[in-house]
Coordinates of C-alpha atoms in Angstrom, one line a residue:
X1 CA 99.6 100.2 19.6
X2 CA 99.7 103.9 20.6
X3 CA 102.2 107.2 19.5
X4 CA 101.2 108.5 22.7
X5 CA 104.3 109.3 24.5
X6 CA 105.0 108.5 28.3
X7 CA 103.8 111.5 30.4
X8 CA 106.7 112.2 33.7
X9 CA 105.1 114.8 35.8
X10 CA 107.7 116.5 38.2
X11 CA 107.3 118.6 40.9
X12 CA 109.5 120.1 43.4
X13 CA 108.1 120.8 47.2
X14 CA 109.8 124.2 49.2
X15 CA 108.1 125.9 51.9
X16 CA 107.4 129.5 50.9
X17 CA 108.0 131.0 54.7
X18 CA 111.8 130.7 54.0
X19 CA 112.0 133.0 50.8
X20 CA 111.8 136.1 52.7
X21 CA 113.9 134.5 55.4
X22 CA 117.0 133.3 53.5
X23 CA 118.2 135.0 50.0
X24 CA 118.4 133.5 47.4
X25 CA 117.4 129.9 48.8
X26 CA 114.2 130.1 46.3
X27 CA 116.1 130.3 43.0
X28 CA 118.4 128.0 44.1
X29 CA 115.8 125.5 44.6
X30 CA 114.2 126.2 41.2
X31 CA 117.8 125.6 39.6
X32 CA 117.9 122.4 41.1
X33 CA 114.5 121.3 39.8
X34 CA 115.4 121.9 36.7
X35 CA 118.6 119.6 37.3
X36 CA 116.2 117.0 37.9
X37 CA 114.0 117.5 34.6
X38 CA 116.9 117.2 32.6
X39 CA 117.4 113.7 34.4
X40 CA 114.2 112.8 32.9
X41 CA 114.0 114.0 29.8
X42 CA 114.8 111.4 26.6
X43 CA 113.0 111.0 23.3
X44 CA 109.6 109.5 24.0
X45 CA 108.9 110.7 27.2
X46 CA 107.3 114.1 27.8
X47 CA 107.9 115.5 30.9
X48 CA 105.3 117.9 32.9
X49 CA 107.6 119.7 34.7
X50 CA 104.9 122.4 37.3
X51 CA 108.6 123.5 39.1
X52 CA 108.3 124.6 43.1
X53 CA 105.4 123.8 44.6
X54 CA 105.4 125.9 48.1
X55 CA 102.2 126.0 49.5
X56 CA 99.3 123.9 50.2
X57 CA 97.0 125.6 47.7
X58 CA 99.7 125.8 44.6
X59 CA 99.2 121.4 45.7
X60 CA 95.7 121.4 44.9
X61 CA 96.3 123.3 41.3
X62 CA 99.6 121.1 41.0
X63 CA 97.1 118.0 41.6
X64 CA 94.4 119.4 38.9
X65 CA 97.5 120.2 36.5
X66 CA 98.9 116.9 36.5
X67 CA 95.2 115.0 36.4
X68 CA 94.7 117.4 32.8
X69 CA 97.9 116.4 31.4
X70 CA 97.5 112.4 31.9
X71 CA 101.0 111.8 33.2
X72 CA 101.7 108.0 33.8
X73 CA 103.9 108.8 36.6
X74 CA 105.3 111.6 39.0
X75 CA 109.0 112.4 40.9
X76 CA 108.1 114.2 43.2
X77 CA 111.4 116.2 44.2
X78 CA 112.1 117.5 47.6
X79 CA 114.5 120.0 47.9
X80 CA 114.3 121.2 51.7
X81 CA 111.9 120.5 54.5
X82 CA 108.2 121.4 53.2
X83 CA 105.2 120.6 54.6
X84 CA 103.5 117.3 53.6
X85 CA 100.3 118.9 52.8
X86 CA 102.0 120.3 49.8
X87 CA 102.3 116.9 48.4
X88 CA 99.1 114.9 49.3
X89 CA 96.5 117.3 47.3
X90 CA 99.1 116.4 44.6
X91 CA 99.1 112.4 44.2
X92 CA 95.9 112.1 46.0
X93 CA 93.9 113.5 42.2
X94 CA 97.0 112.2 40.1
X95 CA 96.2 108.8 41.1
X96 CA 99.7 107.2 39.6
X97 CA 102.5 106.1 41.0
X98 CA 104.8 108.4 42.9
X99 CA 108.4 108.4 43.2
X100 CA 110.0 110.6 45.8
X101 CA 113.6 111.8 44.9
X102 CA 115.5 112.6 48.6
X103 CA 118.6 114.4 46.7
X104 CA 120.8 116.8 47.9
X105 CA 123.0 119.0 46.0
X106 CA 126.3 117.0 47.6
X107 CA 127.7 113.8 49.2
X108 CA 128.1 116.1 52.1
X109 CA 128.4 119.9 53.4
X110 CA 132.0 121.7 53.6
X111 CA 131.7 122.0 57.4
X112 CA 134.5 123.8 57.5
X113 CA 133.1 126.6 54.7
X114 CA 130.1 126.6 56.6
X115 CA 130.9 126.9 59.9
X116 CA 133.4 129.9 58.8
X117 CA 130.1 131.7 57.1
X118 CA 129.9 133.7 60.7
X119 CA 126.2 134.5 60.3
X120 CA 123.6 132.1 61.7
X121 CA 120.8 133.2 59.3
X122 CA 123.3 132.6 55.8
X123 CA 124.2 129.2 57.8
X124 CA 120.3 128.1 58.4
X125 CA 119.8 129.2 54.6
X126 CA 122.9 127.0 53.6
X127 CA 121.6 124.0 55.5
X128 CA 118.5 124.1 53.9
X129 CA 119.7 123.9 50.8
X130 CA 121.0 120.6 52.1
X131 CA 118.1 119.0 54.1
X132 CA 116.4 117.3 51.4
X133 CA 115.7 114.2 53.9
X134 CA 113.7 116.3 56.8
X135 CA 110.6 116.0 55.8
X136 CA 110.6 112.3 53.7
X137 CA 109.8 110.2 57.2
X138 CA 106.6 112.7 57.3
X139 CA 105.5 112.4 53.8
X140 CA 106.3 108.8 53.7
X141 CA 104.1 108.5 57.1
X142 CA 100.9 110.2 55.4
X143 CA 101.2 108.0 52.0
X144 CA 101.0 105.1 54.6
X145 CA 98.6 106.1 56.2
X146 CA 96.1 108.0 52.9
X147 CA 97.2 104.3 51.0
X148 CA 99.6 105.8 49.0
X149 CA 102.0 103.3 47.2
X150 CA 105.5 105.2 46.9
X151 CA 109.2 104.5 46.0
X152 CA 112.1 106.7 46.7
X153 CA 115.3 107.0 45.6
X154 CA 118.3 108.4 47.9
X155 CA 121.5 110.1 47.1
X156 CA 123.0 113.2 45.2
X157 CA 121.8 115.7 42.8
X158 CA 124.7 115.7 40.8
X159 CA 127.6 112.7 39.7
X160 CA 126.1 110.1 41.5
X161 CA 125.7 106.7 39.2
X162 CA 123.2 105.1 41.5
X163 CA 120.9 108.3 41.3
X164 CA 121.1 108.3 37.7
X165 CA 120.9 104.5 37.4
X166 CA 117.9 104.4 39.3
X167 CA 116.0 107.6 37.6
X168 CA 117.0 105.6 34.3
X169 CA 115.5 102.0 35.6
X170 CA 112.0 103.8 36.9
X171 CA 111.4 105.8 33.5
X172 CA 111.9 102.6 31.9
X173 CA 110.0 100.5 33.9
X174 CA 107.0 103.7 33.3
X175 CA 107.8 103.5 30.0
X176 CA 107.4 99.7 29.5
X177 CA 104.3 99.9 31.8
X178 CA 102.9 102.4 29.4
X179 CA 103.7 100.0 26.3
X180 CA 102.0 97.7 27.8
X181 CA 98.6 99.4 28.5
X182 CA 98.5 100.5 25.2
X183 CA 99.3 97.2 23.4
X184 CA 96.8 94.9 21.4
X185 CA 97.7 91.1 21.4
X186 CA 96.0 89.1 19.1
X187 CA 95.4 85.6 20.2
X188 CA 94.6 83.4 16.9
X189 CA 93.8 79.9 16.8
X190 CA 93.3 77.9 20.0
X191 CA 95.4 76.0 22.5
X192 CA 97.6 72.9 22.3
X193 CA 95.5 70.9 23.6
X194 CA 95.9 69.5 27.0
X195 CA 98.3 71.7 27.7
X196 CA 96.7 73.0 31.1
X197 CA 99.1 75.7 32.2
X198 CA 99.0 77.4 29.3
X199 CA 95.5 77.9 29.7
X200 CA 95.1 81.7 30.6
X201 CA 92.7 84.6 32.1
X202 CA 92.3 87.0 29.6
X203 CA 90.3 90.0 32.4
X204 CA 93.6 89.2 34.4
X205 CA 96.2 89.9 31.7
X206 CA 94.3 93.3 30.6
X207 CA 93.6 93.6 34.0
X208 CA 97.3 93.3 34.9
X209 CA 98.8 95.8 32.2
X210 CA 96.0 96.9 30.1
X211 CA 96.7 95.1 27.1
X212 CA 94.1 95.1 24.6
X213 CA 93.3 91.3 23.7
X214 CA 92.2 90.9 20.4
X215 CA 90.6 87.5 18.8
X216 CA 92.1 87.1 15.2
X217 CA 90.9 84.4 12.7
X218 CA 93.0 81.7 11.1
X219 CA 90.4 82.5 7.8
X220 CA 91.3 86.2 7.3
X221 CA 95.1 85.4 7.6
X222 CA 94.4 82.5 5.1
X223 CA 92.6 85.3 2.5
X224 CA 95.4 87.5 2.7
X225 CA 97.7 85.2 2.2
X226 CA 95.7 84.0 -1.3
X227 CA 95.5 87.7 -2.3
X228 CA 99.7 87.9 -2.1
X229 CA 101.4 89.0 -5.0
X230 CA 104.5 87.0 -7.0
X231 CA 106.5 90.1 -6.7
X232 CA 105.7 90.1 -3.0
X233 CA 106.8 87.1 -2.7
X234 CA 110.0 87.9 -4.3
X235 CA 110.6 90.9 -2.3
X236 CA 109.8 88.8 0.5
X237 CA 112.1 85.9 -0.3
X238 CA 115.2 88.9 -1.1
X239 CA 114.8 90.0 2.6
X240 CA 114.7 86.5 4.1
X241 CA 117.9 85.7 1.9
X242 CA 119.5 88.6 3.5
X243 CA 118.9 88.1 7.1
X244 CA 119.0 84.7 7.4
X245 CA 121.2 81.9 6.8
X246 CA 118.9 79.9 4.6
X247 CA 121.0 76.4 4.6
X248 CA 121.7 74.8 1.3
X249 CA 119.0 71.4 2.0
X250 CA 116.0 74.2 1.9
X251 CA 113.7 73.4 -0.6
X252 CA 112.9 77.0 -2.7
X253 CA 109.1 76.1 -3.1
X254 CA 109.3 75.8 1.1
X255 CA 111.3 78.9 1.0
X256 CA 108.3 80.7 -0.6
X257 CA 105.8 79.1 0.8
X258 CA 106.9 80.9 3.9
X259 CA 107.3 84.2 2.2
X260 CA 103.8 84.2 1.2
X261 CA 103.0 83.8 4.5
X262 CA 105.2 85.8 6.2
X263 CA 103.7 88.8 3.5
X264 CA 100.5 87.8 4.7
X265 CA 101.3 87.7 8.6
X266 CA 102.5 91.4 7.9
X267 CA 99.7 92.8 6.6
X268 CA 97.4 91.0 9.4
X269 CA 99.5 92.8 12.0
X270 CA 98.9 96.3 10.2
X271 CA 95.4 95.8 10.2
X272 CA 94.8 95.0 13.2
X273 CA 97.7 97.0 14.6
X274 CA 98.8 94.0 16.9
X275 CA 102.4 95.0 19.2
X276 CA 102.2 90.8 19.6
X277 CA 100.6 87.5 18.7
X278 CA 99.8 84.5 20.4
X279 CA 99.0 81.7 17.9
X280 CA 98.5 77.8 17.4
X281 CA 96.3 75.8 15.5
X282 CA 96.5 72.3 13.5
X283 CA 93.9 72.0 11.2
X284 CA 93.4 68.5 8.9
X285 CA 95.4 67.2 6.6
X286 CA 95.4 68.6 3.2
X287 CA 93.4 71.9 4.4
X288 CA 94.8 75.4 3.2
X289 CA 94.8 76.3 7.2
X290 CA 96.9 73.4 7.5
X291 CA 99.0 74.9 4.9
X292 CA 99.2 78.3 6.4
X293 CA 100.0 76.9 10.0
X294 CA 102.9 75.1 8.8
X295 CA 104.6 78.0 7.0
X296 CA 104.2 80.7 9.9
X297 CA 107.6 80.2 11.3
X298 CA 110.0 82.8 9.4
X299 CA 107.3 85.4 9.3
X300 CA 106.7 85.4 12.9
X301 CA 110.7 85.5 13.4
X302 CA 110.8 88.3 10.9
X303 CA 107.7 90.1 13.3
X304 CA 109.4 89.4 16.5
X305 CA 112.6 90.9 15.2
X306 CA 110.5 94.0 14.0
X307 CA 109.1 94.5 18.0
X308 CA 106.3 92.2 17.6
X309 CA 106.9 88.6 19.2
X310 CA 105.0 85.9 18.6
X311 CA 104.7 83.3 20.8
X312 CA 103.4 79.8 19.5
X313 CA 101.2 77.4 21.2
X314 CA 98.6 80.1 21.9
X315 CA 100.6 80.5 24.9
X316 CA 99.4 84.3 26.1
X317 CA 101.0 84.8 29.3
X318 CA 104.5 84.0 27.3
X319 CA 103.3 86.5 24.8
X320 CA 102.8 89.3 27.4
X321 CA 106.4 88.4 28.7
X322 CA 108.3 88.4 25.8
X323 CA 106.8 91.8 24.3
X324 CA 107.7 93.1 28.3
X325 CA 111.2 92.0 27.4
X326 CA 111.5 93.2 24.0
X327 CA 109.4 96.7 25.1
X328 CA 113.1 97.0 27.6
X329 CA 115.0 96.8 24.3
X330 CA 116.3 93.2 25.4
X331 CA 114.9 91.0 22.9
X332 CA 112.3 88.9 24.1
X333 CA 112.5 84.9 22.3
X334 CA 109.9 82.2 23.6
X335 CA 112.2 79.6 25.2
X336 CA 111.3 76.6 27.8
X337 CA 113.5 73.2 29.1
X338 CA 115.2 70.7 26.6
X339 CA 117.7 69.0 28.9
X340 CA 120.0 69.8 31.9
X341 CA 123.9 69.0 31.5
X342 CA 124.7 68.3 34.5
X343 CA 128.7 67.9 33.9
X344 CA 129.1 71.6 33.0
X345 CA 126.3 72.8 35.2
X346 CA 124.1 74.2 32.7
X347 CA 120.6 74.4 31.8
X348 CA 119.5 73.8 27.7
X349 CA 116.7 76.0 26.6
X350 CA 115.3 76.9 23.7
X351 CA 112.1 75.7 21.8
X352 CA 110.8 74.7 18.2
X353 CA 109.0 77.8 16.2
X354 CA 109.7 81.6 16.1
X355 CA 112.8 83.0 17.3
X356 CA 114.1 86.8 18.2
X357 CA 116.5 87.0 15.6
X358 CA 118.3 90.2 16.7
X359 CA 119.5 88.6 20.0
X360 CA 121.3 85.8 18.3
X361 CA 124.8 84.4 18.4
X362 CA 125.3 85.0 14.7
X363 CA 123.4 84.6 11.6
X364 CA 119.7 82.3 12.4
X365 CA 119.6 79.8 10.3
X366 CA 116.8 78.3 8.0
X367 CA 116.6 74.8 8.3
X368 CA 114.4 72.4 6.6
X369 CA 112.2 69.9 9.0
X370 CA 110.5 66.7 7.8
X371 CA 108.6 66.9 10.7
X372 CA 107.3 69.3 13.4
X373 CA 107.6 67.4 16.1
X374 CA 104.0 67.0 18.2
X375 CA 102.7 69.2 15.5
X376 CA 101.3 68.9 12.3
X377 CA 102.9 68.8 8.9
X378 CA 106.5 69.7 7.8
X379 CA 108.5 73.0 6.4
X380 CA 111.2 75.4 7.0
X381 CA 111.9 76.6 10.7
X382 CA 114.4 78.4 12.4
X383 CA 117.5 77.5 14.4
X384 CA 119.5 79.9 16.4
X385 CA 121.3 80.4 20.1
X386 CA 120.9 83.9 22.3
X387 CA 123.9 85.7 22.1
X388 CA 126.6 84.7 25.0
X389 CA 126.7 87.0 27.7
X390 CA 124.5 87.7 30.5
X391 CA 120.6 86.8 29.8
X392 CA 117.5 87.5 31.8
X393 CA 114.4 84.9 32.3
X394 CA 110.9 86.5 32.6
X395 CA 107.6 84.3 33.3
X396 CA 104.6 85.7 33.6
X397 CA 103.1 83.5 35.9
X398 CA 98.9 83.1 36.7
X399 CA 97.4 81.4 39.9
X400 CA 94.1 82.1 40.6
X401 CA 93.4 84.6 38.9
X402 CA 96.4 86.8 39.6
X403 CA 99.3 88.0 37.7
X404 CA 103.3 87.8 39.2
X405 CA 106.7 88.3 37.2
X406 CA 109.0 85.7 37.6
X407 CA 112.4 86.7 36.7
X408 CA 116.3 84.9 37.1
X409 CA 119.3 86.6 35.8
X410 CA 122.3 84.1 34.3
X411 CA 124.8 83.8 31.5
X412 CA 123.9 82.1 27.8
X413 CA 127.6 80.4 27.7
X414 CA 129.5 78.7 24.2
X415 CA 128.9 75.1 23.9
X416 CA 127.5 72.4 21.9
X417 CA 123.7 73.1 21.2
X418 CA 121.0 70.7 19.5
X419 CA 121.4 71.3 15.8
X420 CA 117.6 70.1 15.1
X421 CA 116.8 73.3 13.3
X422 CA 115.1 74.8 16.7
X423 CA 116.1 77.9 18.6
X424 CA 118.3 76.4 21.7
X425 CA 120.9 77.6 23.9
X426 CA 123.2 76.9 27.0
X427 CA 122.6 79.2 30.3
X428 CA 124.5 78.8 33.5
X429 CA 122.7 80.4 36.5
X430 CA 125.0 81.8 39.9
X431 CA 122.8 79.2 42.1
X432 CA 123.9 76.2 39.2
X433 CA 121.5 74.3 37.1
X434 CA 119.5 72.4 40.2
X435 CA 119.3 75.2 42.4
X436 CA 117.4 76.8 39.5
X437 CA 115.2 74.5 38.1
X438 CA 113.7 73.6 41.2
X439 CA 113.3 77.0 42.6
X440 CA 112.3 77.9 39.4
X441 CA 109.5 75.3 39.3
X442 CA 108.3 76.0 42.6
X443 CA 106.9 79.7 41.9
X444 CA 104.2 77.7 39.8
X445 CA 105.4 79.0 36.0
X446 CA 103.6 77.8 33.0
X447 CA 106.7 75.5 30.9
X448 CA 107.5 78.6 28.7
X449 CA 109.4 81.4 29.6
X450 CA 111.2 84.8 27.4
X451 CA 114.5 85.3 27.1
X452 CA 116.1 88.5 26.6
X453 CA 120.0 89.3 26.7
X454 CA 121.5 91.9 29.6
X455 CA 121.0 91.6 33.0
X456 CA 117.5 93.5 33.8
X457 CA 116.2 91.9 36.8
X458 CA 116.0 95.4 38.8
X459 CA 113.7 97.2 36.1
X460 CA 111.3 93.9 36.3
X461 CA 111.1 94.7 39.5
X462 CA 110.3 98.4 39.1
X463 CA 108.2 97.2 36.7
X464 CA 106.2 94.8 38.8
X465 CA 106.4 98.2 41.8
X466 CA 104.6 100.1 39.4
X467 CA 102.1 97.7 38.2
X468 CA 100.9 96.4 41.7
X469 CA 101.7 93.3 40.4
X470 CA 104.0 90.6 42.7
X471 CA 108.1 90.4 41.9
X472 CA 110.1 87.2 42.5
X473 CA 113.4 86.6 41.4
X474 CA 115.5 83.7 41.2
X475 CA 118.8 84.8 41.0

């Protein structure tokens, strides 16, 4: 993981033949870029703000400035008509994605006011404080045709929700993007076997969004775990009792059992400063592996709660898509099919193993398990249902070696749930149960998905914009 922030460059594009032409027009302009910067600005972004860029060779320093700096992304703000070479030099070196902001200062010009201003040069002036969409067909035009990707949002400078909305949505999809490339995932263990869609293309995930992959072994987590104090434990076993609802049938010695190895599981994520986890393994009978396998459940709840989820089953791409969702501050718990109830139109999801705790409806519950079913052994696990309210579904999905996001928005809705002490839950989608499922199938996902609550389809999008990487939603 990094403490780098995410780098915003801005610049604002003016053609400096007008200054001498029309008073005051420059410092105008200059105002309103710095309207725009204080649209961007937020704790944990850094934004490289290089004001009016007016002529074509102020572009080529604006393009070395931003290259030194290392931002992620650029808004490039265009106040009045300017010349497209003031913008190419720019991205052309930056080489990250652009985003062109077509704002004007208001929803529309007093025509009345300015047809009453009586002089034709203060009326030219006045309308070019207004013409923010003159030159975006050209600049749009030579990003097409240099390869340029670029994304623009339209509307007004001030007290428009959209504009704001969307500024918000793009620094967060940047924001997540940059999470992302600076995340290591450890993968530890191996896959469920026969399991083929699980199966995943480690170049294509880093290729994808950067992520570091790191292998971890079952045996270091195992000697950490030996070396784990009693008063860790303890301390341990206090937190567990506090944020969970540790049911009356759990056996203490399984309780702490699971401490140990949730202490353990901490430290392994500090020193190999994992964001997220992928793990499964089985082990023999008897084995100490076979003992730490079978106790990882609350300590991976506890880290997935913290920001780092854990998906089980080594399943990868699931691990990529729930730290995507939980990186949009949505939660983020590893979730697949149990069974469709057809009479109230809704879909039952959940799955056995880790859970996001802090997107649950209510306290999570510990709940002893004789068995783990297709798995090995027997011990305390988790049960809990996403909060109600509107949910969104991310996949990331592999064919061929490429990466998609897969994404439907629907509600997690009150009902009876399977009380078999797994995470589970009722969603009802806007196209109803069958409509989903099968169009849900047919993109090709792997049999997990992430669940996150809020509806955040439109950033997954942005998301996918900024990352190259395909977009389909669902619903």
């Amino acid at each position: 993981m990094s403490d780098r922030p995410l780098k915003a460059g801005l610049f604002g594009i003016g053609l400096e033949a007008y200054w001498p032409q029309f008073a005051g027009l420059e410092a105008r302009l200059r105002g309103y870029v710095h309207v725009v910067a204080s649209k961007l600005e937020r704790p944990g972004v850094e934004v490289v703000n290089l004001g009016l860029v007016d002529t074509p060779e102020k572009a080529v320093d604006a393009g070395h400035l931003f290259r030194q700096a290392d931002v992620d992304i650029i808004f490039l703000y265009i106040t009045t008509y300017a010349l497209s070479s003031t913008v190419l030099p720019v991205v052309r070196r930056a080489k990250v994605p652009v985003i062109i902001l077509n704002l004007q200062p208001a929803g529309a010009i007093d025509y009345a006011s300015f047809n009453a201003l009586g002089n034709r040069t203060a009326m030219t002036g006045e309308w070019l404080a207004h013409c923010a969409a003159c030159p975006v067909p050209e600049i749009a035009n030579v990003f097409t045709r240099a390869g340029i990707r670029f994304h623009q949002v339209t509307g007004v400078l001030n007290d428009d929700p959209f504009v704001d909305n969307e500024i918000e949505e793009w620094i967060e999809a940047a924001r997540v993007a940059h999470v992302m490339s600076h995340n290591r995932l450890g993968v530890m263990g191996r896959y469920y076997n026969g399991m083929l869609d699980i199966y995943s293309d480690l170049t294509a995930q880093s290729t994808a969004f950067g992520t570091h992959i790191e292998v971890v072994e079952i045996d270091e987590l195992a000697r950490l775990r030996r070396d784990v104090g009693e008063a860790e434990v303890a301390a341990c076993l206090d937190r567990i009792r506090t944020e969970f609802d540790v049911q009356p049938d759990c056996d203490p010695d399984e309780l702490a059992r699971a401490a140990r190895t949730a202490v353990a599981l901490r430290k392994l994520v500090d020193a190999k400063r994992l964001g997220s986890l992928a793990y499964y393994y089985e082990s023999v009978s008897g084995h100490e592996y076979e003992d730490v396998i079978t106790s990882v459940i609350v300590g991976c709840s506890m880290l997935t709660a913290e920001g780092i989820p854990v998906a089980g089953e080594y399943e990868i791409k699931n691990a990529q898509a729930m730290k995507i969702m939980d990186s949009f501050g949505t939660g983020g718990s590893f979730t697949e099919y149990y069974a469709m109830d057809f009479d109230a139109d809704v879909v039952l999801m959940g799955h056995d193993g880790p859970g996001h705790t802090k997107i649950a409806e209510g306290r999570t519950k510990i709940r002893p398990l004789e068995v783990y079913h297709g798995k090995v052994g027997s011990g305390v696990s988790v049960e809990m249902s996403v909060k109600n309210g509107p949910v969104t579904l991310l996949s990331v999905v592999e064919c061929a070696g490429k990466v998609k996001l897969l994404c439907a928005e629907g509600q997690s809705v009150p009902g009876p749930i399977l009380e078999i002490g797994n995470t589970n839950s009722r969603y009802q989608f806007p196209i109803g149960a069958r409509a989903f499922v099968e169009n849900w199938n047919a993109e090709g996902p792997a049999h997990h998905c992430a669940v996150g609550v809020g509806h955040i389809g439109s950033s997954i999008e942005k998301l996918g914009k900024l990352l190259e990487v395909e977009f389909v939603r669902i619903c």
